[in-house]
Amino acid sequence: MDTKRMMTAEDMAALMRLKANPAHEEEMARLMDFALEMKPCGEHSWQEDPPMPLGEDMVMPSLDRETLLQQAPDREGEYIRLPNTLGAVT
């Protein structure tokens, strides 16, 4: 185990409100390594590591609202009605 690491997999699981599982210890160790590489906001130097450009945004034609709603399997006014997948909400 890395000596610079201050938390165990169990500590990380507790912070994430997960039950520690020895079968996932390796994945938790990789997650902890990743978290240790993160810099707090304000400590990042954009001059040393500038953000990568993602490319130009492109405006493309889309369907008008009524055409889209006509193709929906179920609608309620100007909205597409989706089936309830989580059970009744109270």
PDB file of N, CA and C in Angstrom, residues 29-81:
ATOM      1  N   ALA A  29      -8.852   1.296  -3.940  1.00  0.00           N
ATOM      2  CA  ALA A  29      -7.485   1.822  -3.913  1.00  0.00           C
ATOM      3  C   ALA A  29      -7.228   2.684  -5.143  1.00  0.00           C
ATOM      4  N   ARG A  30      -7.716   2.254  -6.305  1.00  0.00           N
ATOM      5  CA  ARG A  30      -7.552   3.066  -7.526  1.00  0.00           C
ATOM      6  C   ARG A  30      -8.323   4.370  -7.404  1.00  0.00           C
ATOM      7  N   LEU A  31      -9.525   4.321  -6.829  1.00  0.00           N
ATOM      8  CA  LEU A  31     -10.312   5.525  -6.631  1.00  0.00           C
ATOM      9  C   LEU A  31      -9.601   6.477  -5.677  1.00  0.00           C
ATOM     10  N   MET A  32      -9.003   5.936  -4.620  1.00  0.00           N
ATOM     11  CA  MET A  32      -8.272   6.780  -3.667  1.00  0.00           C
ATOM     12  C   MET A  32      -7.053   7.412  -4.341  1.00  0.00           C
ATOM     13  N   ASP A  33      -6.335   6.651  -5.179  1.00  0.00           N
ATOM     14  CA  ASP A  33      -5.191   7.215  -5.902  1.00  0.00           C
ATOM     15  C   ASP A  33      -5.636   8.367  -6.787  1.00  0.00           C
ATOM     16  N   PHE A  34      -6.759   8.185  -7.463  1.00  0.00           N
ATOM     17  CA  PHE A  34      -7.296   9.247  -8.313  1.00  0.00           C
ATOM     18  C   PHE A  34      -7.643  10.472  -7.474  1.00  0.00           C
ATOM     19  N   ALA A  35      -8.328  10.254  -6.353  1.00  0.00           N
ATOM     20  CA  ALA A  35      -8.728  11.371  -5.490  1.00  0.00           C
ATOM     21  C   ALA A  35      -7.521  12.120  -4.950  1.00  0.00           C
ATOM     22  N   LEU A  36      -6.445  11.404  -4.652  1.00  0.00           N
ATOM     23  CA  LEU A  36      -5.237  12.054  -4.124  1.00  0.00           C
ATOM     24  C   LEU A  36      -4.556  12.922  -5.173  1.00  0.00           C
ATOM     25  N   GLU A  37      -4.773  12.631  -6.452  1.00  0.00           N
ATOM     26  CA  GLU A  37      -4.182  13.429  -7.527  1.00  0.00           C
ATOM     27  C   GLU A  37      -4.958  14.715  -7.781  1.00  0.00           C
ATOM     28  N   MET A  38      -6.183  14.787  -7.296  1.00  0.00           N
ATOM     29  CA  MET A  38      -7.014  15.967  -7.517  1.00  0.00           C
ATOM     30  C   MET A  38      -6.477  17.130  -6.698  1.00  0.00           C
ATOM     31  N   LYS A  39      -6.537  18.320  -7.286  1.00  0.00           N
ATOM     32  CA  LYS A  39      -6.119  19.524  -6.574  1.00  0.00           C
ATOM     33  C   LYS A  39      -7.367  20.285  -6.138  1.00  0.00           C
ATOM     34  N   PRO A  40      -7.340  20.853  -4.938  1.00  0.00           N
ATOM     35  CA  PRO A  40      -8.492  21.665  -4.518  1.00  0.00           C
ATOM     36  C   PRO A  40      -8.672  22.859  -5.451  1.00  0.00           C
ATOM     37  N   CYS A  41      -9.917  23.319  -5.588  1.00  0.00           N
ATOM     38  CA  CYS A  41     -10.181  24.504  -6.408  1.00  0.00           C
ATOM     39  C   CYS A  41      -9.310  25.659  -5.927  1.00  0.00           C
ATOM     40  N   GLY A  42      -8.797  26.421  -6.841  1.00  0.00           N
ATOM     41  CA  GLY A  42      -7.957  27.560  -6.495  1.00  0.00           C
ATOM     42  C   GLY A  42      -6.480  27.230  -6.486  1.00  0.00           C
ATOM     43  N   GLU A  43      -6.112  25.951  -6.393  1.00  0.00           N
ATOM     44  CA  GLU A  43      -4.705  25.563  -6.402  1.00  0.00           C
ATOM     45  C   GLU A  43      -4.222  25.147  -7.781  1.00  0.00           C
ATOM     46  N   HIS A  44      -5.147  25.080  -8.739  1.00  0.00           N
ATOM     47  CA  HIS A  44      -4.753  24.639 -10.071  1.00  0.00           C
ATOM     48  C   HIS A  44      -4.135  25.802 -10.832  1.00  0.00           C
ATOM     49  N   SER A  45      -3.031  25.565 -11.500  1.00  0.00           N
ATOM     50  CA  SER A  45      -2.374  26.591 -12.299  1.00  0.00           C
ATOM     51  C   SER A  45      -2.750  26.399 -13.760  1.00  0.00           C
ATOM     52  N   TRP A  46      -3.604  27.274 -14.275  1.00  0.00           N
ATOM     53  CA  TRP A  46      -4.030  27.158 -15.668  1.00  0.00           C
ATOM     54  C   TRP A  46      -2.904  27.527 -16.623  1.00  0.00           C
ATOM     55  N   GLN A  47      -1.895  28.262 -16.149  1.00  0.00           N
ATOM     56  CA  GLN A  47      -0.760  28.584 -17.013  1.00  0.00           C
ATOM     57  C   GLN A  47       0.093  27.333 -17.244  1.00  0.00           C
ATOM     58  N   GLU A  48       0.268  26.527 -16.210  1.00  0.00           N
ATOM     59  CA  GLU A  48       1.067  25.305 -16.341  1.00  0.00           C
ATOM     60  C   GLU A  48       0.306  24.209 -17.071  1.00  0.00           C
ATOM     61  N   ASP A  49      -0.990  24.158 -16.905  1.00  0.00           N
ATOM     62  CA  ASP A  49      -1.797  23.090 -17.479  1.00  0.00           C
ATOM     63  C   ASP A  49      -3.086  23.684 -18.032  1.00  0.00           C
ATOM     64  N   PRO A  50      -3.029  24.328 -19.218  1.00  0.00           N
ATOM     65  CA  PRO A  50      -4.237  24.968 -19.754  1.00  0.00           C
ATOM     66  C   PRO A  50      -5.286  23.929 -20.155  1.00  0.00           C
ATOM     67  N   PRO A  51      -6.553  24.304 -20.094  1.00  0.00           N
ATOM     68  CA  PRO A  51      -7.597  23.356 -20.484  1.00  0.00           C
ATOM     69  C   PRO A  51      -7.518  23.045 -21.970  1.00  0.00           C
ATOM     70  N   MET A  52      -7.903  21.833 -22.333  1.00  0.00           N
ATOM     71  CA  MET A  52      -7.889  21.452 -23.742  1.00  0.00           C
ATOM     72  C   MET A  52      -9.120  22.018 -24.429  1.00  0.00           C
ATOM     73  N   PRO A  53      -8.963  22.551 -25.642  1.00  0.00           N
ATOM     74  CA  PRO A  53     -10.140  23.006 -26.370  1.00  0.00           C
ATOM     75  C   PRO A  53     -10.982  21.800 -26.782  1.00  0.00           C
ATOM     76  N   LEU A  54     -12.282  21.936 -26.681  1.00  0.00           N
ATOM     77  CA  LEU A  54     -13.172  20.834 -27.010  1.00  0.00           C
ATOM     78  C   LEU A  54     -13.677  20.901 -28.441  1.00  0.00           C
ATOM     79  N   GLY A  55     -13.371  21.957 -29.142  1.00  0.00           N
ATOM     80  CA  GLY A  55     -13.857  22.110 -30.512  1.00  0.00           C
ATOM     81  C   GLY A  55     -14.923  23.185 -30.564  1.00  0.00           C
ATOM     82  N   GLU A  56     -15.279  23.527 -31.754  1.00  0.00           N
ATOM     83  CA  GLU A  56     -16.267  24.586 -31.951  1.00  0.00           C
ATOM     84  C   GLU A  56     -17.684  24.035 -31.773  1.00  0.00           C
ATOM     85  N   ASP A  57     -18.550  24.828 -31.167  1.00  0.00           N
ATOM     86  CA  ASP A  57     -19.957  24.469 -31.088  1.00  0.00           C
ATOM     87  C   ASP A  57     -20.570  24.644 -32.470  1.00  0.00           C
ATOM     88  N   MET A  58     -21.435  23.725 -32.836  1.00  0.00           N
ATOM     89  CA  MET A  58     -22.088  23.810 -34.131  1.00  0.00           C
ATOM     90  C   MET A  58     -23.595  23.898 -33.923  1.00  0.00           C
ATOM     91  N   VAL A  59     -24.208  24.883 -34.582  1.00  0.00           N
ATOM     92  CA  VAL A  59     -25.656  25.005 -34.538  1.00  0.00           C
ATOM     93  C   VAL A  59     -26.197  24.147 -35.663  1.00  0.00           C
ATOM     94  N   MET A  60     -27.100  23.231 -35.309  1.00  0.00           N
ATOM     95  CA  MET A  60     -27.668  22.330 -36.304  1.00  0.00           C
ATOM     96  C   MET A  60     -29.181  22.423 -36.244  1.00  0.00           C
ATOM     97  N   PRO A  61     -29.836  22.187 -37.367  1.00  0.00           N
ATOM     98  CA  PRO A  61     -31.299  22.247 -37.358  1.00  0.00           C
ATOM     99  C   PRO A  61     -31.882  21.135 -36.494  1.00  0.00           C
ATOM    100  N   SER A  62     -33.020  21.414 -35.890  1.00  0.00           N
ATOM    101  CA  SER A  62     -33.688  20.410 -35.072  1.00  0.00           C
ATOM    102  C   SER A  62     -35.178  20.424 -35.415  1.00  0.00           C
ATOM    103  N   LEU A  63     -35.899  19.447 -34.895  1.00  0.00           N
ATOM    104  CA  LEU A  63     -37.333  19.384 -35.139  1.00  0.00           C
ATOM    105  C   LEU A  63     -38.035  20.492 -34.371  1.00  0.00           C
ATOM    106  N   ASP A  64     -39.119  20.989 -34.943  1.00  0.00           N
ATOM    107  CA  ASP A  64     -39.880  21.957 -34.164  1.00  0.00           C
ATOM    108  C   ASP A  64     -40.663  21.204 -33.086  1.00  0.00           C
ATOM    109  N   ARG A  65     -41.106  21.911 -32.097  1.00  0.00           N
ATOM    110  CA  ARG A  65     -41.720  21.302 -30.911  1.00  0.00           C
ATOM    111  C   ARG A  65     -42.929  20.436 -31.267  1.00  0.00           C
ATOM    112  N   GLU A  66     -43.827  20.935 -32.093  1.00  0.00           N
ATOM    113  CA  GLU A  66     -45.052  20.190 -32.393  1.00  0.00           C
ATOM    114  C   GLU A  66     -44.748  18.896 -33.154  1.00  0.00           C
ATOM    115  N   THR A  67     -43.803  18.930 -34.093  1.00  0.00           N
ATOM    116  CA  THR A  67     -43.416  17.715 -34.823  1.00  0.00           C
ATOM    117  C   THR A  67     -42.862  16.681 -33.856  1.00  0.00           C
ATOM    118  N   LEU A  68     -42.029  17.112 -32.937  1.00  0.00           N
ATOM    119  CA  LEU A  68     -41.460  16.199 -31.951  1.00  0.00           C
ATOM    120  C   LEU A  68     -42.544  15.616 -31.049  1.00  0.00           C
ATOM    121  N   LEU A  69     -43.440  16.467 -30.563  1.00  0.00           N
ATOM    122  CA  LEU A  69     -44.502  15.994 -29.668  1.00  0.00           C
ATOM    123  C   LEU A  69     -45.457  15.040 -30.378  1.00  0.00           C
ATOM    124  N   GLN A  70     -45.683  15.226 -31.665  1.00  0.00           N
ATOM    125  CA  GLN A  70     -46.551  14.322 -32.420  1.00  0.00           C
ATOM    126  C   GLN A  70     -45.947  12.920 -32.498  1.00  0.00           C
ATOM    127  N   GLN A  71     -44.631  12.808 -32.408  1.00  0.00           N
ATOM    128  CA  GLN A  71     -43.952  11.520 -32.493  1.00  0.00           C
ATOM    129  C   GLN A  71     -43.791  10.844 -31.129  1.00  0.00           C
ATOM    130  N   ALA A  72     -44.121  11.541 -30.068  1.00  0.00           N
ATOM    131  CA  ALA A  72     -43.980  10.983 -28.718  1.00  0.00           C
ATOM    132  C   ALA A  72     -45.056   9.926 -28.478  1.00  0.00           C
ATOM    133  N   PRO A  73     -44.723   8.842 -27.776  1.00  0.00           N
ATOM    134  CA  PRO A  73     -45.724   7.809 -27.507  1.00  0.00           C
ATOM    135  C   PRO A  73     -46.835   8.294 -26.580  1.00  0.00           C
ATOM    136  N   ASP A  74     -46.545   9.257 -25.714  1.00  0.00           N
ATOM    137  CA  ASP A  74     -47.549   9.799 -24.792  1.00  0.00           C
ATOM    138  C   ASP A  74     -47.152  11.235 -24.492  1.00  0.00           C
ATOM    139  N   ARG A  75     -48.128  12.098 -24.477  1.00  0.00           N
ATOM    140  CA  ARG A  75     -47.818  13.495 -24.179  1.00  0.00           C
ATOM    141  C   ARG A  75     -48.883  14.103 -23.308  1.00  0.00           C
ATOM    142  N   GLU A  76     -48.484  15.169 -22.624  1.00  0.00           N
ATOM    143  CA  GLU A  76     -49.401  15.922 -21.776  1.00  0.00           C
ATOM    144  C   GLU A  76     -49.168  17.392 -22.090  1.00  0.00           C
ATOM    145  N   GLY A  77     -50.034  17.968 -22.891  1.00  0.00           N
ATOM    146  CA  GLY A  77     -49.848  19.349 -23.310  1.00  0.00           C
ATOM    147  C   GLY A  77     -48.586  19.489 -24.146  1.00  0.00           C
ATOM    148  N   GLU A  78     -47.685  20.335 -23.719  1.00  0.00           N
ATOM    149  CA  GLU A  78     -46.432  20.559 -24.447  1.00  0.00           C
ATOM    150  C   GLU A  78     -45.280  19.723 -23.890  1.00  0.00           C
ATOM    151  N   TYR A  79     -45.588  18.659 -23.140  1.00  0.00           N
ATOM    152  CA  TYR A  79     -44.563  17.826 -22.530  1.00  0.00           C
ATOM    153  C   TYR A  79     -44.705  16.380 -22.977  1.00  0.00           C
ATOM    154  N   ILE A  80     -43.580  15.672 -23.015  1.00  0.00           N
ATOM    155  CA  ILE A  80     -43.603  14.239 -23.272  1.00  0.00           C
ATOM    156  C   ILE A  80     -43.807  13.556 -21.930  1.00  0.00           C
ATOM    157  N   ARG A  81     -44.807  12.681 -21.850  1.00  0.00           N
ATOM    158  CA  ARG A  81     -45.081  11.969 -20.608  1.00  0.00           C
ATOM    159  C   ARG A  81     -44.257  10.679 -20.615  1.00  0.00           C
TER     160      ARG A  81
END
